[in-house]
Amino acid sequence: MIRPVGIEAMNVLGGMAFLDVRELCDHRGLDMPRFENLLMQEKSVALPYEDPVTFAVNAAKPLIDAMTPAERARIEMVITCTESGIDFGKSLSTYLHRYLELPANCRLFEIKQACYSGAAGLQMAANFVLSGTSPGGKALVVTTDISRFALADANAVQEWAYSEPSSGAGAVAMVVSDTPHILALDAGAYGNHSFEVMDTCRPGPDTEAGDADLSLMAYLDCAAGAVGDYLRRVEGADFRESFSQLCFHTPFGGMVKGAHRHLMRKLYKAKPDEIAADFEERLGPSLSYGKRVGNTAGGSVFVALAGTIDTAGITEPVRIGLFSYGSGCCSEFLSGVAGPESAARLGAMGISEALHKRYRLSIADYERLLAGDAVVRFGTKDAELDHQIVPGAWPADGAGTRLVLDKVVGYHRHYIWV
Amino acid sequence: MAHPLDSDQIVDIIIGEIRETVPELADRPIGRADSMADLGVDSIERSEIILATLEAVGLKIPMVQLHGPRNIGELADLIDAKKSG
């Protein structure tokens, strides 16, 4: 029998500030008559002194703090999963290792494959555990992505008109081990679908380019392909019957709805009312947090997982199917089992409460941030951060448990706890 | 065996799917030169319409192979070519 493996502990972080998406669309003059179908509400916006490191550390810190010294000593691998890296060579995981005070005998590295990076990191960590090369060893996997696409130039706002409302910011931290209290992975049960396609890309460190139609087509092809590969590989599996809940990579809810409809039509020739009821039941809970933080890229499918575990009312063990898609492209459908203990442990993280505490940016605040004057761009050698750029967002009564960027000296980023 | 569809018949199928997917367009004249985006059909709806059209004409190919056409006529021509190819 294959030993147990999966997610032992998990936290989702949506940063310090958010913007109301409807307000943004009105401000941009976007013609969105069927806005409700997109299933978007809010998006997290990274403040200038927040970066992929602070998102990652702040997401992981509660998990590390909750461990005994003996448990912490067994973290032997830190994998950061991101398309928002801050250096071509040195990985974010090194900063995590420092600020989380992790053991020195630790393997540190970073994974990039657009929004698929988180699933790749989870599988990499799970296979480290399954390999048995270090029995009892744990891995810390952290997805962390922020989006500042409009920095490039004025045209970027126009080009990305319909993507701006959906692009968010967030990090998901997961401890992966042989005691999977949050999600026990079905080891060996997965399906992949990949091919080269230029649907979205980051040709420059802080610019993005893409084609919404092509990306959607690739996503749909991959959803069918990855699920098909899973069903081929796992004897007796059935997309409709085997999974009580589903979590998909969520650029925005409407896209998930489209992919689910595609699968239900393709596999079962299901009728619209049947598809709608199934979506509500099996995917509705997964959108709980995604619609409040926006697209968090590598972490999006795990933001969906957290939403499901926190809000689906799990009273007995349930099998959850997860679909991850990363542009360019690579995709995977995998599965695991969560139960009442998962709900109790994740509920204790207070994810929803933390999202409620974010500062609500005005459009004027947001536009000032978009101008980018205060932002540390990729490759910046020296900088001092203005912590009062949005005075209301600064935690005046902080407990010393939140990391923010303070300055950059000779490319080296220095952070402080506030 | 049924007579194969030509490009104009595929255009009719696409327009029928557009009207079904976006009821607001039920009575609006739509032709080969129109682009779905300009008609106000959003990206999710466009993919639905293309999938339904593929199903209607019995063509099983990856969606990404249908990327590129600028209007309904070009899309029908491409589907026609894929059917023949």
Coordinates of C-alpha atoms in Angstrom, one line a residue:
Chain A
M1 CA 0.0 0.0 0.0
I2 CA 1.2 3.5 -0.9
R3 CA 1.9 5.5 2.3
P4 CA -0.4 8.5 3.0
V5 CA 0.7 11.9 1.6
G6 CA -0.8 15.3 1.1
I7 CA -1.4 18.7 2.6
E8 CA -0.9 18.7 6.4
A9 CA -1.6 22.4 7.0
M10 CA -2.6 25.3 4.7
N11 CA -3.3 29.0 4.7
V12 CA -4.4 31.5 2.2
L13 CA -3.3 35.2 2.3
G14 CA -5.0 37.9 0.3
G15 CA -2.7 40.8 1.2
M16 CA -3.5 44.1 2.9
A17 CA -5.8 45.8 0.4
F18 CA -8.5 45.2 -2.1
L19 CA -10.5 46.9 -4.8
D20 CA -14.2 46.4 -5.6
V21 CA -14.3 45.0 -9.1
R22 CA -17.6 46.4 -10.1
E23 CA -16.4 49.9 -9.2
L24 CA -13.3 49.3 -11.3
C25 CA -15.4 48.3 -14.3
D26 CA -17.6 51.3 -14.0
H27 CA -14.6 53.5 -13.7
R28 CA -13.0 52.0 -16.8
G29 CA -16.2 52.4 -18.7
L30 CA -16.2 48.7 -19.6
D31 CA -19.3 47.5 -21.3
M32 CA -20.1 44.4 -19.3
P33 CA -23.9 43.8 -19.6
R34 CA -23.6 40.3 -18.3
F35 CA -21.1 41.1 -15.6
E36 CA -22.8 38.9 -13.1
N37 CA -22.0 35.9 -15.3
L38 CA -18.3 36.5 -14.7
L39 CA -18.7 35.8 -11.0
M40 CA -16.1 38.4 -9.8
Q41 CA -16.5 40.7 -6.8
E42 CA -13.2 41.9 -5.4
K43 CA -9.5 41.7 -6.2
S44 CA -6.5 41.9 -3.9
V45 CA -4.1 44.6 -4.8
A46 CA -0.4 44.4 -3.7
L47 CA 0.8 47.6 -2.0
P48 CA 4.3 48.9 -3.0
Y49 CA 5.8 47.4 0.2
E50 CA 4.2 44.0 -0.5
D51 CA 5.9 41.7 -2.9
P52 CA 5.9 38.0 -3.6
V53 CA 8.2 37.5 -0.6
T54 CA 6.0 39.2 1.9
F55 CA 2.9 37.5 0.5
A56 CA 4.6 34.1 0.8
V57 CA 6.1 34.7 4.2
N58 CA 2.9 36.1 5.7
A59 CA 0.9 33.2 4.3
A60 CA 3.4 30.6 5.7
K61 CA 4.2 32.2 9.1
P62 CA 1.0 31.0 11.0
L63 CA 1.7 27.4 9.8
I64 CA 5.3 27.5 11.0
D65 CA 4.5 29.2 14.3
A66 CA 2.0 26.5 15.0
M67 CA 4.6 23.8 14.8
T68 CA 6.7 22.4 17.6
P69 CA 10.5 22.8 17.3
A70 CA 10.7 19.1 16.4
E71 CA 8.2 19.4 13.6
R72 CA 9.8 22.6 12.2
A73 CA 13.1 20.7 12.1
R74 CA 11.6 18.3 9.7
I75 CA 10.9 20.9 7.0
E76 CA 13.6 19.8 4.6
M77 CA 12.4 21.4 1.4
V78 CA 11.0 24.8 0.5
I79 CA 9.4 25.2 -2.9
T80 CA 8.2 28.6 -4.1
C81 CA 5.8 28.5 -7.0
T82 CA 5.5 31.8 -8.9
E83 CA 5.4 33.7 -12.1
S84 CA 6.1 36.9 -10.2
G85 CA 9.7 36.2 -9.3
I86 CA 12.0 39.0 -8.2
D87 CA 15.3 37.6 -9.6
F88 CA 16.4 35.4 -12.5
G89 CA 18.7 33.3 -10.4
K90 CA 18.1 33.7 -6.6
S91 CA 14.8 32.2 -5.7
L92 CA 12.2 33.6 -3.4
S93 CA 12.5 30.4 -1.3
T94 CA 15.8 31.8 0.1
Y95 CA 14.0 34.8 1.6
L96 CA 11.3 32.5 3.0
H97 CA 14.0 30.3 4.6
R98 CA 15.5 33.4 6.3
Y99 CA 12.4 35.1 7.6
L100 CA 10.7 31.9 8.7
E101 CA 13.9 30.8 10.4
L102 CA 13.9 27.3 8.9
P103 CA 16.6 24.7 9.4
A104 CA 19.9 24.9 7.5
N105 CA 19.6 21.4 6.1
C106 CA 16.9 22.4 3.7
R107 CA 16.6 22.2 -0.1
L108 CA 15.4 25.5 -1.6
F109 CA 14.2 26.2 -5.1
E110 CA 11.5 27.7 -7.2
I111 CA 9.1 26.4 -9.9
K112 CA 7.7 28.4 -12.8
Q113 CA 5.0 27.3 -15.2
A114 CA 2.4 30.1 -15.2
C115 CA -0.6 29.2 -13.1
Y116 CA 0.3 25.5 -13.1
S117 CA 3.3 26.2 -10.8
G118 CA 1.5 25.4 -7.6
A119 CA 0.3 22.0 -8.7
A120 CA 3.8 21.2 -9.9
G121 CA 5.1 22.2 -6.5
L122 CA 2.6 20.1 -4.7
Q123 CA 3.3 17.1 -6.8
M124 CA 7.1 17.6 -6.4
A125 CA 6.7 17.8 -2.6
A126 CA 4.4 14.8 -2.5
N127 CA 6.8 12.7 -4.5
F128 CA 9.6 13.7 -2.1
V129 CA 7.5 12.4 0.8
L130 CA 6.5 9.2 -1.1
S131 CA 10.1 8.5 -2.2
G132 CA 11.0 7.6 1.4
T133 CA 14.4 9.0 1.1
S134 CA 13.9 11.0 4.3
P135 CA 11.1 9.3 6.2
G136 CA 9.0 11.9 8.2
G137 CA 10.4 14.8 6.2
K138 CA 8.1 17.7 5.3
A139 CA 8.1 20.2 2.5
L140 CA 6.8 23.8 2.6
V141 CA 5.2 24.7 -0.8
V142 CA 4.2 28.3 -1.2
T143 CA 2.5 29.8 -4.3
T144 CA 2.8 33.6 -4.5
D145 CA 1.7 35.8 -7.3
I146 CA 1.0 39.5 -7.6
S147 CA -0.1 41.4 -10.8
R148 CA 1.1 44.8 -11.7
F149 CA 0.6 44.6 -15.4
A150 CA -0.5 48.2 -15.9
L151 CA 2.9 49.5 -14.9
A152 CA 4.2 49.0 -18.4
D153 CA 2.6 52.0 -20.1
A154 CA -0.8 53.7 -20.6
N155 CA -1.6 51.2 -23.4
A156 CA -1.4 48.3 -21.1
V157 CA -4.5 49.4 -19.3
Q158 CA -6.3 49.5 -22.6
E159 CA -4.9 46.2 -23.9
W160 CA -5.8 44.4 -20.7
A161 CA -9.1 46.1 -20.2
Y162 CA -11.0 42.8 -19.5
S163 CA -8.2 41.1 -17.7
E164 CA -7.5 43.9 -15.2
P165 CA -10.7 43.2 -13.2
S166 CA -9.8 39.6 -12.8
S167 CA -6.1 39.8 -12.0
G168 CA -5.5 39.6 -8.3
A169 CA -2.8 38.9 -5.8
G170 CA -2.4 36.2 -3.2
A171 CA -0.3 33.4 -1.7
V172 CA -1.1 29.9 -0.5
A173 CA 1.2 28.1 1.9
M174 CA 1.0 24.4 2.3
V175 CA 3.0 22.0 4.5
V176 CA 3.2 18.7 2.6
S177 CA 3.9 15.5 4.6
D178 CA 2.8 12.0 5.4
T179 CA 0.2 13.3 7.9
P180 CA -2.3 14.9 5.5
H181 CA -4.8 16.5 7.8
I182 CA -6.2 18.9 5.2
L183 CA -6.1 16.9 2.0
A184 CA -5.0 13.3 1.5
L185 CA -3.8 13.0 -2.1
D186 CA -4.8 10.0 -4.2
A187 CA -1.2 9.1 -5.0
G188 CA -0.9 7.9 -8.5
A189 CA -4.3 9.3 -9.5
Y190 CA -3.7 12.2 -11.9
G191 CA -4.0 13.2 -15.6
N192 CA -1.9 15.6 -17.6
H193 CA -2.5 17.5 -20.8
S194 CA 0.2 19.9 -22.3
F195 CA 1.2 21.5 -25.5
E196 CA 3.0 24.6 -26.7
V197 CA 0.7 27.6 -27.1
M198 CA 1.3 31.4 -26.8
D199 CA -1.9 32.3 -25.0
T200 CA -0.4 34.5 -22.3
C201 CA 3.1 35.4 -21.4
R202 CA 5.3 37.9 -19.5
P203 CA 7.8 39.1 -22.1
G204 CA 9.2 41.6 -19.7
P205 CA 9.5 41.4 -15.9
D206 CA 6.6 43.6 -15.2
T207 CA 4.5 43.4 -18.4
E208 CA 2.1 40.8 -19.6
A209 CA 0.7 40.0 -23.0
G210 CA -2.0 37.6 -23.9
D211 CA -5.0 36.6 -26.0
A212 CA -8.1 35.9 -24.0
D213 CA -9.8 33.8 -26.7
L214 CA -6.8 31.6 -27.2
S215 CA -6.2 31.2 -23.5
L216 CA -9.8 30.2 -23.0
M217 CA -9.6 27.7 -25.8
A218 CA -6.4 26.2 -24.4
Y219 CA -8.0 26.0 -20.9
L220 CA -11.0 24.1 -22.3
D221 CA -8.9 21.8 -24.4
C222 CA -6.8 21.0 -21.3
A223 CA -9.7 20.5 -19.0
A224 CA -11.0 17.8 -21.3
G225 CA -7.5 16.4 -22.0
A226 CA -6.4 16.2 -18.3
V227 CA -9.7 14.8 -17.1
G228 CA -9.6 12.3 -20.0
D229 CA -6.0 11.3 -19.0
Y230 CA -7.1 10.8 -15.4
L231 CA -10.1 8.7 -16.4
R232 CA -7.8 6.6 -18.6
R233 CA -5.3 6.1 -15.8
V234 CA -7.6 5.5 -12.9
E235 CA -9.7 2.4 -13.2
G236 CA -13.4 3.0 -12.5
A237 CA -13.2 6.7 -12.2
D238 CA -16.1 8.8 -13.4
F239 CA -16.0 12.6 -13.6
R240 CA -19.6 13.0 -12.4
E241 CA -19.7 10.2 -9.8
S242 CA -16.2 10.1 -8.3
F243 CA -15.8 13.6 -7.0
S244 CA -18.2 15.2 -4.4
Q245 CA -16.5 18.6 -5.0
L246 CA -14.4 20.1 -7.7
C247 CA -11.8 22.9 -7.6
F248 CA -10.5 24.4 -10.9
H249 CA -7.9 27.0 -11.6
T250 CA -10.0 30.2 -11.4
P251 CA -9.0 33.2 -13.5
F252 CA -12.6 34.2 -12.8
G253 CA -15.6 32.2 -11.9
G254 CA -17.2 32.5 -15.3
M255 CA -14.3 30.7 -17.0
V256 CA -14.7 27.8 -14.5
K257 CA -18.4 27.7 -15.3
G258 CA -17.6 27.5 -19.0
A259 CA -15.1 24.6 -18.5
H260 CA -17.5 22.7 -16.3
R261 CA -20.3 23.0 -18.9
H262 CA -17.9 21.9 -21.6
L263 CA -16.9 18.8 -19.6
M264 CA -20.5 17.9 -18.7
R265 CA -21.6 18.2 -22.3
K266 CA -18.7 16.4 -23.7
L267 CA -18.7 13.5 -21.3
Y268 CA -22.5 13.1 -20.6
K269 CA -24.4 15.3 -23.1
A270 CA -25.9 16.8 -20.0
K271 CA -28.8 19.3 -20.3
P272 CA -28.4 23.0 -19.2
D273 CA -30.5 22.7 -16.0
E274 CA -28.6 19.6 -14.9
I275 CA -25.3 21.3 -15.6
A276 CA -26.3 24.4 -13.6
A277 CA -27.4 22.3 -10.6
D278 CA -24.2 20.3 -10.7
F279 CA -22.1 23.5 -10.9
E280 CA -23.8 25.0 -8.0
E281 CA -23.4 21.9 -5.9
R282 CA -19.9 20.8 -6.8
L283 CA -18.1 24.0 -7.8
G284 CA -20.1 26.8 -6.0
P285 CA -18.1 26.5 -2.7
S286 CA -14.7 26.6 -4.6
L287 CA -15.4 30.2 -5.7
S288 CA -15.8 31.6 -2.2
Y289 CA -12.4 33.1 -1.9
G290 CA -11.3 33.4 -5.5
K291 CA -14.1 35.9 -6.1
R292 CA -12.6 38.0 -3.3
V293 CA -8.9 38.0 -4.2
G294 CA -9.0 37.7 -8.0
N295 CA -6.8 35.4 -10.1
T296 CA -3.9 34.4 -7.9
A297 CA -2.1 32.4 -10.7
G298 CA -0.1 29.6 -9.2
G299 CA -2.3 29.5 -6.1
S300 CA -5.6 29.8 -7.7
V301 CA -6.6 26.1 -7.6
F302 CA -5.6 26.0 -3.9
V303 CA -7.6 29.2 -3.1
A304 CA -10.4 27.2 -4.6
L305 CA -9.6 24.2 -2.4
A306 CA -9.6 26.4 0.7
G307 CA -13.0 27.8 -0.3
T308 CA -14.4 24.3 -0.7
I309 CA -13.1 23.0 2.6
D310 CA -14.2 26.1 4.5
T311 CA -17.7 26.5 3.0
A312 CA -18.9 23.2 1.6
G313 CA -20.1 21.9 5.0
I314 CA -18.0 18.8 5.0
T315 CA -19.4 16.3 7.5
E316 CA -17.8 13.1 6.2
P317 CA -14.8 12.3 4.0
V318 CA -15.3 13.6 0.5
R319 CA -13.2 13.2 -2.7
I320 CA -12.2 16.5 -4.3
G321 CA -11.0 16.8 -7.9
L322 CA -8.6 19.6 -8.7
F323 CA -7.8 21.0 -12.1
S324 CA -4.8 23.2 -12.6
Y325 CA -4.0 25.0 -15.8
G326 CA -0.9 27.1 -16.6
S327 CA -0.6 29.1 -19.8
G328 CA 1.9 28.1 -22.3
C329 CA 0.8 25.4 -21.4
C330 CA 0.6 22.6 -18.9
S331 CA -2.4 21.2 -17.0
E332 CA -3.2 18.5 -14.5
F333 CA -6.3 16.9 -12.9
L334 CA -5.6 15.3 -9.6
S335 CA -7.6 14.3 -6.5
G336 CA -7.6 13.9 -2.8
V337 CA -9.8 13.3 0.2
A338 CA -10.9 15.9 2.8
G339 CA -13.0 15.3 5.9
P340 CA -14.4 17.1 9.0
E341 CA -10.9 17.4 10.5
S342 CA -9.8 19.3 7.4
A343 CA -12.7 21.7 7.8
A344 CA -11.9 22.2 11.5
R345 CA -8.2 22.8 11.0
L346 CA -8.6 25.1 8.0
G347 CA -11.4 27.0 9.7
A348 CA -9.0 27.8 12.6
M349 CA -6.8 29.7 10.2
G350 CA -9.4 32.5 9.9
I351 CA -9.0 33.0 6.2
S352 CA -12.3 34.7 5.7
E353 CA -11.8 37.0 8.7
A354 CA -8.4 38.1 7.3
L355 CA -9.9 38.9 3.9
H356 CA -12.5 41.0 5.7
K357 CA -9.8 43.0 7.5
R358 CA -8.1 44.2 4.2
Y359 CA -8.2 47.9 3.5
R360 CA -10.7 48.9 0.8
L361 CA -8.9 51.0 -1.8
S362 CA -10.7 53.9 -3.4
I363 CA -10.3 54.2 -7.2
A364 CA -8.0 57.2 -6.5
D365 CA -5.8 55.1 -4.2
Y366 CA -5.7 52.4 -6.9
E367 CA -4.8 54.7 -9.7
R368 CA -2.0 56.2 -7.7
L369 CA -0.6 52.7 -7.1
L370 CA -0.9 51.9 -10.8
A371 CA 1.2 54.8 -11.7
G372 CA 3.9 52.8 -10.2
D373 CA 6.2 55.6 -9.0
A374 CA 6.5 54.0 -5.6
V375 CA 6.9 50.4 -6.8
V376 CA 10.1 48.5 -6.7
R377 CA 10.5 47.1 -10.2
F378 CA 12.3 44.0 -11.2
G379 CA 16.0 44.6 -11.3
T380 CA 15.9 47.6 -8.9
K381 CA 19.3 48.1 -7.2
D382 CA 18.5 50.5 -4.4
A383 CA 15.2 51.8 -3.0
E384 CA 13.5 53.0 0.1
L385 CA 9.8 52.2 0.5
D386 CA 7.1 54.8 1.3
H387 CA 5.0 53.0 3.9
Q388 CA 2.5 55.8 4.0
I389 CA 1.5 55.9 0.3
V390 CA -2.0 54.8 1.3
P391 CA -2.1 55.8 5.0
G392 CA -5.3 53.9 5.8
A393 CA -3.8 50.6 4.7
W394 CA -0.8 50.7 7.1
P395 CA -1.3 48.6 10.2
A396 CA -0.6 51.2 12.9
D397 CA -1.3 48.7 15.6
G398 CA 0.5 45.7 14.1
A399 CA 1.5 42.9 16.4
G400 CA 4.9 42.4 14.8
T401 CA 3.8 39.4 12.8
R402 CA 3.4 40.9 9.3
L403 CA 6.4 41.2 7.0
V404 CA 6.7 44.2 4.7
L405 CA 9.5 45.4 2.3
D406 CA 11.5 48.2 3.9
K407 CA 14.3 48.8 1.4
V408 CA 16.6 47.4 -1.3
V409 CA 20.3 47.8 -0.9
G410 CA 22.5 46.6 -3.7
Y411 CA 19.6 44.4 -5.1
H412 CA 19.3 42.7 -1.6
R413 CA 15.8 43.1 -0.3
H414 CA 15.4 44.0 3.4
Y415 CA 12.1 43.4 5.2
I416 CA 10.7 44.4 8.6
W417 CA 8.0 43.0 10.8
V418 CA 5.2 45.4 11.7
Chain B
M1 CA -24.7 9.5 -46.5
A2 CA -25.7 13.1 -45.8
H3 CA -24.5 15.8 -48.2
P4 CA -21.5 17.5 -46.7
L5 CA -22.1 21.0 -45.3
D6 CA -20.6 24.0 -47.2
S7 CA -19.2 27.1 -45.6
D8 CA -22.5 29.1 -46.0
Q9 CA -24.4 26.3 -44.2
I10 CA -21.8 26.4 -41.4
V11 CA -22.3 30.2 -41.2
D12 CA -26.0 29.5 -40.7
I13 CA -25.2 27.0 -37.9
I14 CA -22.9 29.5 -36.2
I15 CA -25.5 32.3 -36.4
G16 CA -28.1 29.9 -35.0
E17 CA -25.9 29.1 -32.1
I18 CA -25.2 32.8 -31.5
R19 CA -28.9 33.5 -31.3
E20 CA -29.4 30.7 -28.9
T21 CA -26.5 31.5 -26.6
V22 CA -27.1 35.3 -26.6
P23 CA -30.9 35.8 -26.7
E24 CA -30.4 39.6 -26.9
L25 CA -29.3 39.0 -30.5
A26 CA -32.3 36.9 -31.5
D27 CA -33.7 39.5 -33.9
R28 CA -30.6 41.2 -35.1
P29 CA -29.4 40.7 -38.7
I30 CA -26.1 38.8 -38.6
G31 CA -23.9 37.9 -41.6
R32 CA -20.5 36.5 -42.6
A33 CA -18.7 39.8 -42.2
D34 CA -19.8 40.3 -38.5
S35 CA -17.3 39.4 -35.7
M36 CA -18.8 37.9 -32.6
A37 CA -16.8 40.2 -30.4
D38 CA -18.2 43.3 -32.2
L39 CA -21.7 41.9 -31.7
G40 CA -21.2 41.9 -28.0
V41 CA -20.6 38.2 -27.5
D42 CA -18.2 37.7 -24.7
S43 CA -15.2 35.3 -24.7
I44 CA -17.0 32.6 -22.7
E45 CA -20.0 32.8 -25.0
R46 CA -17.8 32.7 -28.1
S47 CA -16.2 29.4 -26.9
E48 CA -19.7 28.0 -26.2
I49 CA -20.8 28.9 -29.7
I50 CA -17.7 27.4 -31.3
L51 CA -18.1 24.2 -29.3
A52 CA -21.7 23.8 -30.2
T53 CA -20.9 24.4 -33.8
L54 CA -18.2 21.7 -33.8
E55 CA -20.7 19.4 -32.2
A56 CA -23.4 20.2 -34.9
V57 CA -21.0 19.6 -37.8
G58 CA -19.5 16.5 -36.2
L59 CA -15.9 17.8 -36.0
K60 CA -13.6 16.7 -33.2
I61 CA -10.5 18.8 -33.1
P62 CA -8.8 20.9 -30.3
M63 CA -10.3 24.3 -29.8
V64 CA -7.0 26.0 -30.2
Q65 CA -7.0 25.0 -33.9
L66 CA -9.9 27.4 -34.4
H67 CA -8.1 30.4 -33.2
G68 CA -7.5 33.3 -35.5
P69 CA -10.6 34.0 -37.7
R70 CA -11.7 37.7 -37.6
N71 CA -15.3 37.2 -38.4
I72 CA -18.0 34.5 -38.8
G73 CA -17.3 33.9 -42.4
E74 CA -13.6 33.2 -41.8
L75 CA -14.5 30.9 -38.9
A76 CA -16.9 29.0 -41.1
D77 CA -14.3 28.7 -43.8
L78 CA -11.8 27.4 -41.3
I79 CA -14.2 24.8 -40.0
D80 CA -15.0 23.8 -43.5
A81 CA -11.3 23.4 -44.3
K82 CA -10.8 21.3 -41.2
K83 CA -13.7 19.1 -42.2
S84 CA -12.3 18.5 -45.6
G85 CA -8.7 18.2 -44.4

